[in-house]
Coordinates of C-alpha atoms and ligand atoms in Angstrom, one line a residue:
X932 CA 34.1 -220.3 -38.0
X933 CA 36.5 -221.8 -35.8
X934 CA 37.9 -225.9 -37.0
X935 CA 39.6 -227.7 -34.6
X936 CA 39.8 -231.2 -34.1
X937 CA 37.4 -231.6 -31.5
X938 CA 34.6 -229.4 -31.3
X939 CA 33.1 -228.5 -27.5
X940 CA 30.1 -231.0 -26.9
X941 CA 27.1 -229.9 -27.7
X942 CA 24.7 -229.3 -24.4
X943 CA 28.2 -227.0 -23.0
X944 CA 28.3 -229.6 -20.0
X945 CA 32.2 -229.6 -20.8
X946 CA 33.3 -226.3 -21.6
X947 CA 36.5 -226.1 -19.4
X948 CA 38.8 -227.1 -21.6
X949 CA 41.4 -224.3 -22.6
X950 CA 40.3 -223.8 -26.3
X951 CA 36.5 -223.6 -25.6
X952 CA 36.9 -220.6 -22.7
X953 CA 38.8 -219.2 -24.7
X954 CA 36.6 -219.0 -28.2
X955 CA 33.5 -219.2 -27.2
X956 CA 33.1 -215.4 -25.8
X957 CA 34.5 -214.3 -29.4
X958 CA 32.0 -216.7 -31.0
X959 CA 29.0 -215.7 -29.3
X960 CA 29.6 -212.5 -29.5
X961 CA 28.8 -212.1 -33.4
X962 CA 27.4 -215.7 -33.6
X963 CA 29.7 -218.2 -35.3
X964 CA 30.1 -222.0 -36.2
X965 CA 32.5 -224.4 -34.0
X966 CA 33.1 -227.4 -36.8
X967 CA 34.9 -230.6 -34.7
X968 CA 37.2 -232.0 -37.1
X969 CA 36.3 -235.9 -36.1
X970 CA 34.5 -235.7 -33.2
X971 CA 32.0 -238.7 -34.5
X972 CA 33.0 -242.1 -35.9
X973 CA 30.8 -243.9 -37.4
X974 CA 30.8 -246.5 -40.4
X975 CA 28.4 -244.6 -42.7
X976 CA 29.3 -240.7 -42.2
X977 CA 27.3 -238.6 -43.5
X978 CA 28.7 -236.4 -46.2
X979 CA 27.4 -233.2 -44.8
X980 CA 28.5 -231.4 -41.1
X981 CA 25.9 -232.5 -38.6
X982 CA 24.6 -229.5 -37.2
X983 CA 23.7 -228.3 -33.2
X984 CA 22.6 -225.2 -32.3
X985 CA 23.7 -223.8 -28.4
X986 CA 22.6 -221.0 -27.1
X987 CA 26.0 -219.8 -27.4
X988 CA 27.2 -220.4 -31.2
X989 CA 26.1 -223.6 -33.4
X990 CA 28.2 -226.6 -33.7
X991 CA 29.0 -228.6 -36.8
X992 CA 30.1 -232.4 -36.1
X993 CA 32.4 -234.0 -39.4
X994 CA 31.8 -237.7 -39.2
X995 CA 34.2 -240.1 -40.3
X996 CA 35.2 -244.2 -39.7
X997 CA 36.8 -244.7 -36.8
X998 CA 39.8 -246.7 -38.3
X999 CA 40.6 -243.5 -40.4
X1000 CA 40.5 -241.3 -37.1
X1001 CA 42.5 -243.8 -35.4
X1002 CA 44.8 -243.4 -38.2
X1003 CA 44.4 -239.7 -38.4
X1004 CA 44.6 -238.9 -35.2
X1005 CA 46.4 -241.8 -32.8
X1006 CA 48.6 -242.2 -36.3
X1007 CA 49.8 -239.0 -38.2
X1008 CA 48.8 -236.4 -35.8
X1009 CA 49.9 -238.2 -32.3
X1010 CA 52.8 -240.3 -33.6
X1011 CA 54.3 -238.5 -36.2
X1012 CA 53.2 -234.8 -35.9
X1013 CA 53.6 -234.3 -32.2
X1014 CA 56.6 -236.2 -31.3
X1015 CA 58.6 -234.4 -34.3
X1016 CA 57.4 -230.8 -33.8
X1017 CA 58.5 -231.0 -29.8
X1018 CA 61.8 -232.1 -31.1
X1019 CA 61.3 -235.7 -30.4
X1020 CA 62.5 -237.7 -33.5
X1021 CA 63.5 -241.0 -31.8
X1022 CA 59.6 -241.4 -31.1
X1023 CA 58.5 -240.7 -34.9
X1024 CA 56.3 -243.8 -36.0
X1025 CA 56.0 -243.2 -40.0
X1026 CA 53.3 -245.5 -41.6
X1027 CA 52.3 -244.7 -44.7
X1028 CA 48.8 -244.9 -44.2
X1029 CA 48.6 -242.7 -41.5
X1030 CA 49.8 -239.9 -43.7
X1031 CA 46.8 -240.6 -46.5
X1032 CA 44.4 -240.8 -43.5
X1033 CA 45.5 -237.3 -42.4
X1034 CA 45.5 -235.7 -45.8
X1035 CA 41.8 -237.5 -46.1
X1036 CA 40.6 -236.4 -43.0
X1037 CA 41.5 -232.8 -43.9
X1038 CA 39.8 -233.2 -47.4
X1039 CA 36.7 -234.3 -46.2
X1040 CA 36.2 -231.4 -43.4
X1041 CA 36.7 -228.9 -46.6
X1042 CA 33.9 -230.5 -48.3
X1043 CA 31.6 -230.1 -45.4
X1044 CA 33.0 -226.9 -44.5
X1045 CA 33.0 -225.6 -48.3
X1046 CA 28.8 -226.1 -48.5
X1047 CA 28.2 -224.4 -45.2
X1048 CA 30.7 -221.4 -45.2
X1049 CA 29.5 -217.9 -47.4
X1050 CA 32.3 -215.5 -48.8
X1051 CA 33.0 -213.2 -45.6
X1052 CA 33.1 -215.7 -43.2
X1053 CA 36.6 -215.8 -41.6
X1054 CA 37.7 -219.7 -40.8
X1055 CA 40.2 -219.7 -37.5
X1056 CA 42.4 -222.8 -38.0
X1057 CA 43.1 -224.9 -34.8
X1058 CA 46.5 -226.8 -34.6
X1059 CA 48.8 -229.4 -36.1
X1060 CA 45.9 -232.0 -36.6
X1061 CA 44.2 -230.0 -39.7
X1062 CA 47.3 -227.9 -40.8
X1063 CA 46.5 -229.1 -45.1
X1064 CA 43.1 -228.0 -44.4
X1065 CA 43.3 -224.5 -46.1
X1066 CA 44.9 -226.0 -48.9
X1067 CA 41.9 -228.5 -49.4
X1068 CA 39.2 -225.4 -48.8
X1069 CA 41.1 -222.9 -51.5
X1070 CA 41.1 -226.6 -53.8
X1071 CA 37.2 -226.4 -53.6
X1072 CA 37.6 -222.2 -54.4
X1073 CA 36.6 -221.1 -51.1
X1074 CA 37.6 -217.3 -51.1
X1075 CA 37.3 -216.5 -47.2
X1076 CA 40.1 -215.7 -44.9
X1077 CA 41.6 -218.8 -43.6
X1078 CA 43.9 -218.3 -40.3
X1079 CA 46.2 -221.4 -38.9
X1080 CA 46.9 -221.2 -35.3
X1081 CA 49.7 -223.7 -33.8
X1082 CA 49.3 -224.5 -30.2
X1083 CA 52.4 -226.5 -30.0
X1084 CA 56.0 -225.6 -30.6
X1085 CA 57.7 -225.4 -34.1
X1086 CA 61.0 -226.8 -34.0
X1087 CA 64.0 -225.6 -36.0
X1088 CA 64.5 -226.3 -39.8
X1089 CA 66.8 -229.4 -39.6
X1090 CA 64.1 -231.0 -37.2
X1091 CA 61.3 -230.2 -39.1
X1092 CA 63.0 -232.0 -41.9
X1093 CA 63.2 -234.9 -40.7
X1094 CA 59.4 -235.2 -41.0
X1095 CA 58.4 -237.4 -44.2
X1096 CA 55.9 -234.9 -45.6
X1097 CA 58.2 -231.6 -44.6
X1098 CA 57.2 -229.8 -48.1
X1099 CA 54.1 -230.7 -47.9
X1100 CA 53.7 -229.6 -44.5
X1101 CA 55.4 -226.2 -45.3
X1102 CA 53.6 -225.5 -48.4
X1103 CA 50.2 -226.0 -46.4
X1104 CA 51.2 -223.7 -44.4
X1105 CA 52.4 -221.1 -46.7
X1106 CA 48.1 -221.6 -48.0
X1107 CA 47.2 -219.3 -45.1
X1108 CA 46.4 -216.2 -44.8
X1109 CA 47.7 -215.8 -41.5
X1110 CA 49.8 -218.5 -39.8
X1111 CA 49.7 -217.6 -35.8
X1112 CA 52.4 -218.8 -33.5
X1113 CA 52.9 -218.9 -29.4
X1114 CA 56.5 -217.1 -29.4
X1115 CA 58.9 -215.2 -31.4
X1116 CA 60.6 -218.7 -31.1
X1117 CA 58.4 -220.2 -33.1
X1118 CA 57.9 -217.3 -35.7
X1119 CA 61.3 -217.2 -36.2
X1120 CA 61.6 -220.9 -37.3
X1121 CA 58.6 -220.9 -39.9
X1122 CA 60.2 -218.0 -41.2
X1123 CA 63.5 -220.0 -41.8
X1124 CA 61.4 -222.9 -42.9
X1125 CA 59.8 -220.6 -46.0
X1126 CA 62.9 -219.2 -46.6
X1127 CA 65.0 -222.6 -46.9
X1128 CA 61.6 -224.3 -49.0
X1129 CA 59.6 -222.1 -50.8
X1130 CA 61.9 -219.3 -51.2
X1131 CA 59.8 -216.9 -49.5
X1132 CA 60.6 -213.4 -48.8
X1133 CA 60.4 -211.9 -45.5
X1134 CA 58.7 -208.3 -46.3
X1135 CA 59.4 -204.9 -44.2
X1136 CA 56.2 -205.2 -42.7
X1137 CA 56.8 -208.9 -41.1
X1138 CA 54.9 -210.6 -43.7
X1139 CA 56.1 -213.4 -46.2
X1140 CA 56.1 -212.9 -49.7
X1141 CA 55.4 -216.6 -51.1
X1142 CA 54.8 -217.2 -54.9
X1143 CA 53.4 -213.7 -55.4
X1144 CA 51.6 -214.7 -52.3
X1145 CA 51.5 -212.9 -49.3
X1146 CA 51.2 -214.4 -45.8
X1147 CA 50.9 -212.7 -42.9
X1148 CA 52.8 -214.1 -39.7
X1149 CA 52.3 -213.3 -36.4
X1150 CA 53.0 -214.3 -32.7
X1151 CA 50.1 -214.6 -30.4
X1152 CA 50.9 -216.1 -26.7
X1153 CA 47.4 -217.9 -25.4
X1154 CA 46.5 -217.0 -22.2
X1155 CA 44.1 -218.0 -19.5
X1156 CA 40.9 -216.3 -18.2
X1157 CA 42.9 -215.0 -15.4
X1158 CA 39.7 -213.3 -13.7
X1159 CA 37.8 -216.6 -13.6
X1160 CA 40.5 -218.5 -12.5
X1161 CA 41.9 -216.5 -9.5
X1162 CA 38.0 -216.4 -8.4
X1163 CA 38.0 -220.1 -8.2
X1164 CA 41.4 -220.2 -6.3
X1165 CA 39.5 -217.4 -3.9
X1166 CA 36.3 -218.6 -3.3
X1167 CA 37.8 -222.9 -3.1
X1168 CA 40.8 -221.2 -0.4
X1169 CA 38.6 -219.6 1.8
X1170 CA 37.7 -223.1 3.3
X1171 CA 40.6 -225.0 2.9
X1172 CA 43.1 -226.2 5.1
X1173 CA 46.9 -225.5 4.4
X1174 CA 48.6 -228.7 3.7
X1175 CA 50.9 -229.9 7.0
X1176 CA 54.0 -229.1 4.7
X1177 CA 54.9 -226.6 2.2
X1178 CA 54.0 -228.2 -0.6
X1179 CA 55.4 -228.1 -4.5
X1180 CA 52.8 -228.9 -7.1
X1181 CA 52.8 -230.2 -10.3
X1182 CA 50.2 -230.6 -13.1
X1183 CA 50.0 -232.2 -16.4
X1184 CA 48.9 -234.3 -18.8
X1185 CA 51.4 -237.1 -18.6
X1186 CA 53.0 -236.4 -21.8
X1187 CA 56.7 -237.4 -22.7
X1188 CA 57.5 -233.2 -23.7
X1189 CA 56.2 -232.6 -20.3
X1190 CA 59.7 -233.1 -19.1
X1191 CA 58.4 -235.1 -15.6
X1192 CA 61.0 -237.6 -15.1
X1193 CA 63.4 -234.7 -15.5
X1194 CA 61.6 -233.1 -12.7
X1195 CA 61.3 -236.3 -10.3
X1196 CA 65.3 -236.3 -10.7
X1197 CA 65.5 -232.8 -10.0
X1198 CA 63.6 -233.5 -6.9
X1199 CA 65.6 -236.3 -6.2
X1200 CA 68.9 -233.8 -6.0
X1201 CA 67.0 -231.5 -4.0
X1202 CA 66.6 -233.9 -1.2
X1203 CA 70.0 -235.7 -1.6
X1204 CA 71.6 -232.2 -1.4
X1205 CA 69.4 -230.9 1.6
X1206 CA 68.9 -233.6 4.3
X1207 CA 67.6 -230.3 6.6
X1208 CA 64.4 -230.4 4.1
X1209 CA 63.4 -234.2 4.5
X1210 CA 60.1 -234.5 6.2
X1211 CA 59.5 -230.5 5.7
X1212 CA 58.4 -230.6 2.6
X1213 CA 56.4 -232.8 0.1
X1214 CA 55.7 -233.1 -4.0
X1215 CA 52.3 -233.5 -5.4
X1216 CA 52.4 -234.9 -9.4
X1217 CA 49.2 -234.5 -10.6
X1218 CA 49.4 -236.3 -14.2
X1219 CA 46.1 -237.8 -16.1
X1220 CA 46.3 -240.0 -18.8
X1221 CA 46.3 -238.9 -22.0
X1222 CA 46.4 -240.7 -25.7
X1223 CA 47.5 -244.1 -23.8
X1224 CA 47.2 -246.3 -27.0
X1225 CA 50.3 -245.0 -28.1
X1226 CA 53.2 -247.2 -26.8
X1227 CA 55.9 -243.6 -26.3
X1228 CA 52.8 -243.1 -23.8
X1229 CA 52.4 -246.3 -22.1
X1230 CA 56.8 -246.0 -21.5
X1231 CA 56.4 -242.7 -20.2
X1232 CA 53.8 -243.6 -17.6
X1233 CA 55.9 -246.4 -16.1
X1234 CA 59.0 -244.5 -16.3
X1235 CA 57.2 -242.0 -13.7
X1236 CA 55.6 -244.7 -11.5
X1237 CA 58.8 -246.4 -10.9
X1238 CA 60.8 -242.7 -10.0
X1239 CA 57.6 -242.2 -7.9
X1240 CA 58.2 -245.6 -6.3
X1241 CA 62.1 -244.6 -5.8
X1242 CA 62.3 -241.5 -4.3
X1243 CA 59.4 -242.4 -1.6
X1244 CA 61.5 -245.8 -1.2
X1245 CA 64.8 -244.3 -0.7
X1246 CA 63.6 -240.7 1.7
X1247 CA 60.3 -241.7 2.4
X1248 CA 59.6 -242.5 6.7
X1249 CA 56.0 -243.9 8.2
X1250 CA 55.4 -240.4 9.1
X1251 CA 56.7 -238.8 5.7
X1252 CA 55.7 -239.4 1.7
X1253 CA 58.3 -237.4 -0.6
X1254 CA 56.2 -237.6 -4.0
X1255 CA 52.5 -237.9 -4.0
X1256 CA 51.0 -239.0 -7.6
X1257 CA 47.7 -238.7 -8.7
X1258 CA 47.0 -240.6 -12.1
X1259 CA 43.8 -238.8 -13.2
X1260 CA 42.1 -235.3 -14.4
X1261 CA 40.7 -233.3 -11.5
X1262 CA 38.0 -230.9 -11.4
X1263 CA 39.3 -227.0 -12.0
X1264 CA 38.1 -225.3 -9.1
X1265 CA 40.3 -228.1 -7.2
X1266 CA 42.9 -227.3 -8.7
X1267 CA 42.9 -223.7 -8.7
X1268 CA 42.8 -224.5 -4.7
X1269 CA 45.7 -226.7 -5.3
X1270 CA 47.5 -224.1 -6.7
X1271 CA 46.9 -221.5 -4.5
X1272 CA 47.9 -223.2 -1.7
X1273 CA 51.4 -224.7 -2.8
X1274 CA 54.8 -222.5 -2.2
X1275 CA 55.9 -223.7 -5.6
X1276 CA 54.7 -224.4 -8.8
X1277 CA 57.5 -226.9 -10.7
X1278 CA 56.4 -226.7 -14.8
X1279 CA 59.4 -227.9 -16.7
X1280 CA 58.7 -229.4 -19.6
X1281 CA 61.5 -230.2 -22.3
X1282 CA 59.6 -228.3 -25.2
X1283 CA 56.3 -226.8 -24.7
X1284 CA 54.4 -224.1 -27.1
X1285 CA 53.1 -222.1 -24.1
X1286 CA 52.0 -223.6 -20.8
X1287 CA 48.8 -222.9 -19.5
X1288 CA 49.4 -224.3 -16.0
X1289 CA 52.0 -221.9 -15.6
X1290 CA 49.6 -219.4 -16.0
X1291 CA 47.3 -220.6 -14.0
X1292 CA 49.7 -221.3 -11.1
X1293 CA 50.6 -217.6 -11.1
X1294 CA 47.0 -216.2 -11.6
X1295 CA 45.6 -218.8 -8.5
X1296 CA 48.0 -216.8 -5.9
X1297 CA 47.6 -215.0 -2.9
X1298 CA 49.4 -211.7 -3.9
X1299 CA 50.1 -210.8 0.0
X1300 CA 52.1 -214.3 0.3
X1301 CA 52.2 -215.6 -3.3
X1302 CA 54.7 -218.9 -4.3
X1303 CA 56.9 -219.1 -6.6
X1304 CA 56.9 -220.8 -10.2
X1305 CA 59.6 -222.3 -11.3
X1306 CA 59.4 -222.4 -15.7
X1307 CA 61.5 -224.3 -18.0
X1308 CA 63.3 -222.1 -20.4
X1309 CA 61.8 -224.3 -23.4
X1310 CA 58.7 -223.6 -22.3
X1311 CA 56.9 -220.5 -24.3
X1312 CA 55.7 -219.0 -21.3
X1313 CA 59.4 -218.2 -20.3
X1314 CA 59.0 -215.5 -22.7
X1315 CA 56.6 -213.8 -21.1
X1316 CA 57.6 -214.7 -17.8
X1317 CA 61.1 -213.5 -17.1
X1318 CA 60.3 -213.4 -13.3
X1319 CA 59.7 -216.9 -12.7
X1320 CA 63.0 -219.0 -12.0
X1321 CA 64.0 -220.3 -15.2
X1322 CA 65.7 -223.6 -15.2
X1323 CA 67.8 -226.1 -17.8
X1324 CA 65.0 -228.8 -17.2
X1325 CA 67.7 -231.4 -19.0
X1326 CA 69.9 -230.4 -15.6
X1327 CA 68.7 -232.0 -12.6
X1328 CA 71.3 -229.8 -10.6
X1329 CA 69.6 -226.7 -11.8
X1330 CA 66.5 -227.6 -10.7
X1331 CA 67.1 -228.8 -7.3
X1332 CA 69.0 -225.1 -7.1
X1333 CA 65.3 -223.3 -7.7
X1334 CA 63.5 -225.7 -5.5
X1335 CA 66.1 -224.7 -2.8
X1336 CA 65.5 -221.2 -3.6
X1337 CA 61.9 -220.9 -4.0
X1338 CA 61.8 -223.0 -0.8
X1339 CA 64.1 -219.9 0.9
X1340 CA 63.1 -217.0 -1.2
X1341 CA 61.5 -213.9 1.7
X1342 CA 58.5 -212.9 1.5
X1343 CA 59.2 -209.5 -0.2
X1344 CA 61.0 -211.3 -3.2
X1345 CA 58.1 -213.2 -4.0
X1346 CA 55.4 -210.4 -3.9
X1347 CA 58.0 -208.3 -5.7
X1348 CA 58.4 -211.4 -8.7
X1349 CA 54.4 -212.2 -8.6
X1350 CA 53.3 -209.0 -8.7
X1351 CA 55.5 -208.5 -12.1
X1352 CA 54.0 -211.4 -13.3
X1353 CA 50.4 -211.0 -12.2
X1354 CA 49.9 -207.5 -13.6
X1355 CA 51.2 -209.2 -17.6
X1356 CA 48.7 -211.7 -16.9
X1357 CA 46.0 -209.6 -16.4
X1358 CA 45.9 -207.7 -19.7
X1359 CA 47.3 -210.5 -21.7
X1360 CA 44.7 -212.8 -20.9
X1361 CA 42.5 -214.7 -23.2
X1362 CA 40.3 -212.3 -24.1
X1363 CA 43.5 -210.5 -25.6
X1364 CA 45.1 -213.3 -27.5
X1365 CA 41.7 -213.8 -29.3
X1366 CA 40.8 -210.4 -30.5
X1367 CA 44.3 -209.9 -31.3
X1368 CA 44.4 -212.8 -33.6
X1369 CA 41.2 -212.3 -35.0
X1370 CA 41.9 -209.1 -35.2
X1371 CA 44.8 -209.7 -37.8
X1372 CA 42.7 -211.8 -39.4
X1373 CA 40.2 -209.3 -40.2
X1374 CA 43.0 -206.9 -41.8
X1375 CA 44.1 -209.4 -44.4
X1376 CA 42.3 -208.9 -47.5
X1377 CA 40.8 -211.3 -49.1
X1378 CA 41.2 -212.3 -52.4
X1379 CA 38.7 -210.6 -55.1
X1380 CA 37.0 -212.8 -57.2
X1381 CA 39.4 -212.1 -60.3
X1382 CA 41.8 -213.9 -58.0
X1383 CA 44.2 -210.9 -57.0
X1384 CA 44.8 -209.7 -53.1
X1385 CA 45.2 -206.1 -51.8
X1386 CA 47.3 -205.9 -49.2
X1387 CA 47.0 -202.7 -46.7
X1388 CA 50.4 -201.0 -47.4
X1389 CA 51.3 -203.2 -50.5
X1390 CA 49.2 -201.9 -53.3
X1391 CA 52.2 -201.8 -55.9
X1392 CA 52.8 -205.7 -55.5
X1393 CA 49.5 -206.4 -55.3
X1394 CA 48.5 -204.3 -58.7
X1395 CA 51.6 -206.0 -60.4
X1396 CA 50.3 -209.7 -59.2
Ligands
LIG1415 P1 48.6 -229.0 -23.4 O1 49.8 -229.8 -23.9 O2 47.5 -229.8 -23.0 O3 48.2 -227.9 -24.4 P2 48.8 -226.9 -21.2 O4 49.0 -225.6 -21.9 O5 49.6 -227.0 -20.0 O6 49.2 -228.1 -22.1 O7 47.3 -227.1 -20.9 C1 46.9 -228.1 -20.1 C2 45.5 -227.8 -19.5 O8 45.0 -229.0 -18.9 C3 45.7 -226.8 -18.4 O9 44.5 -225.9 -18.4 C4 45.7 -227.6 -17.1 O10 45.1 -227.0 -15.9 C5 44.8 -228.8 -17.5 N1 45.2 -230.0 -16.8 C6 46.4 -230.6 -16.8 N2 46.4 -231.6 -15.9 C7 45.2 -231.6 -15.4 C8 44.6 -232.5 -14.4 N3 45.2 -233.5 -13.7 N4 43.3 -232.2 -14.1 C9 42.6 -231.2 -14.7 N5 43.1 -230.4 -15.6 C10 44.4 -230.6 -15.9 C11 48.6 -227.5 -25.7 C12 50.1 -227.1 -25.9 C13 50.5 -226.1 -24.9 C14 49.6 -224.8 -25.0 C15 48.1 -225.3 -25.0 C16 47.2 -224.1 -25.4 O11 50.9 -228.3 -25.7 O12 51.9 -225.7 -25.0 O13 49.8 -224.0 -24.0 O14 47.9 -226.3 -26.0 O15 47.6 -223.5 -26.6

């Protein structure tokens, strides 16, 4: 069973979204359930999952009132949650009701989940949005595996602290089985986080010994169909026209952690610092909206708009735009053209748990004349991609240095950098984070119906538990 907040829709018209390429090969493959945390509102739910069958795997739909998703989701998970875990604590907006509605959203999944779900079922946890949700099934005496992965960074102890509900928050986690992380980054703070709250034990085998619990840990990077996604950039390039200039691109939600008014001054440097580039070379900002009732997201859209407006105000000519911005979502085999045919690929966000569009930038080249990425060292993807140019996104200077470089970089530098990259991509793709995780799932035992756990490699602990 996979939970995640939304659940892919239910005819597979929209299956493009990172998550769903990514689980639903491992889902068909033995059959499986995809339960959307609240992907109906309504103002009578029913108290049972709604159920669709795909081809594919089923679906299970959780229904709820839409003033407790909006507080669930646009409250605790969007406004509290994600600003704090990327670091962003001058954005926290703590209502008390949005922490009951999350809690209550996470207690009614487990009762739909806990009537559908037999005892060797293995439940994948998605993300920040459900993380009391294992806590809530093992409430209810469900005895399967439960794994938590967390898409998005976690920050250091002191930060996380600074979140209302921190115990809470850590003791949910430490209801796991196996808690998955994007980096060694991250891994390394939840292990801190246990240590500092629930005195937990790190054991020799990278495990954490928690109340005469165990929980295994683990960091899995997410990837990218890399296959799919280089065929789109082929098949889309072969009849496209190169833009008139050499082009940087690029592409996110439009999300404060994203870093892009850090990158429109960066750009800004670049062309204060290199008059010889003006009119040679132009920046496309593809940003969609995203979550735009929250005011933080409102700011952070004008606060692009009006650096937009500047730059092409102060270096723009009638022949010559610096910055073009596009405010919406575009389809992915336009993109993957996009990508293919832009010398550099600007991702620098200020905290990011991996960065798909990184990936997908690298896997969309050409290798005999690829471009170059330039990464932000907070992004997770740096640490699997030591070959990009890594920049200090907080430092415009630095990043008008890579744009300068990537701009200048030969031809045998670039093949030389993407070819390192391209060839981790292609066996860590998605395919690998999935089985990996699941994988590790699989290996942790589950608890016997007397209520004590063996643990591969632990038996004396566990016969003493
Ligand atoms: P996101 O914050 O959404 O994901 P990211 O990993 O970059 O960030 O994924 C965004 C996806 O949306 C990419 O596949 C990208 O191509 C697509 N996208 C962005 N802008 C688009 C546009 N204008 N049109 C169409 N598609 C667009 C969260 C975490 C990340 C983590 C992922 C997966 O914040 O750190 O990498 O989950 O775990």
């Amino acid at each position: 069973m996979i939970v995640s907040n939304r659940a892919p829709s239910v005819d597979g018209s929209d299956d493009s979204g990172g998550l769903v390429v990514a689980l639903k090969d491992a889902l068909a493959k033995d059959g499986g359930l995809w339960i959307g945390g609240a992907a109906q509102q309504t103002e009578r739910p029913s108290a049972s999952l709604v159920l669709h069958h795909r081809a594919d795997f089923d679906i299970g739909l959780c229904e709820m009132e839409s003033g407790l998703y909006q507080d669930y989701y646009l409250g605790y998970s969007n406004s509290v949650l994600w600003p704090a875990l990327h670091g962003r604590l001058d954005l926290i907006d703590v209502q008390p009701r949005y922490a009951a509605a999350y809690r209550e959203v996470a207690r009614r999944l487990a009762r739909t989940i806990a009537e559908a779900v037999a005892e060797d079922d293995l439940i994948w946890v998605h993300d920040y949005q459900l993380i009391p949700l294992a806590h809530e099934l093992k409430a209810l005496g469900v005895k399967s595996r439960i794994g938590f992965f967390l898409h998005i960074p976690l920050p250091d102890l002191q930060t996380f602290k600074a979140i209302p509900d921190w115990r809470d928050l850590a003791r949910w986690l430490a209801d796991y089985d196996l808690v998955g992380f994007q980096t060694q980054r991250d891994l390394g703070h939840m292990i801190n986080i246990f240590r500092h709250t629930l005195r937990g034990e790190l054991r020799a085998n990278g495990n954490m010994g928690i109340d005469g619990r165990e929980i295994a840990l683990g960091c899995f990077p997410i990837s990218i169909n890399v296959d799919g996604f280089r065929r789109l950039a082929d098949e889309g390039a072969a009849d496209t026209p190169p833009p008139p200039l050499p082009r940087l691109i690029g592409v996110d939600r439009l999300d404060y952690s994203k870093g892009l008014p850090q990158r429109l001054a960066g750009y800004e440097v670049f062309l204060e610092s290199n008059p010889e580039f003006h009119s040679q070379v132009g920046l496309l900002q593809v940003a969609p909206p995203t979550r735009d009732d929250v005011d933080a997201y409102k700011e952070i859209r004008s606060e692009l708009e009006h650096l937009a407006g500047h730059i092409n105000g102060r270096f723009g000519t009638v022949d010559w735009t610096p910055v073009q911005y596009i405010h919406r979502a575009l389809p992915r085999d336009q993109l993957a053209v996009l990508f293919r045919l832009s010398r550099v690929g600007l991702v620098t966000p200020l905290f990011d748990g991996m960065n798909l569009v990184a990936k997908e930038y690298v896997a969309a080249q050409d290798e005999a004349d690829p471009g170059v990425l330039i990464l932000s060292q907070f992004a997770g993807a740096a640490e699997e991609m030591p070959e990009a140019l890594i920049v200090n996104p907080h430092d415009p200077q630095d990043i008008a240095r890579a744009i300068k470089a990537a701009l200048e970089m030969p031809l045998a530098e670039r093949v030389e950098r993407h070819g390192a990259l391209y060839s981790h991509l292609r066996i860590h793709d998605v395919d690998h984070w999935s089985a990996a995780f699941l994988k590790r799932l699989l290996s942790v035992e589950r608890i016997g119906v007397d209520g004590v756990a063996h643990f591969p490699g632990l038996e004396p602990w566990a016969a003493a538990g």
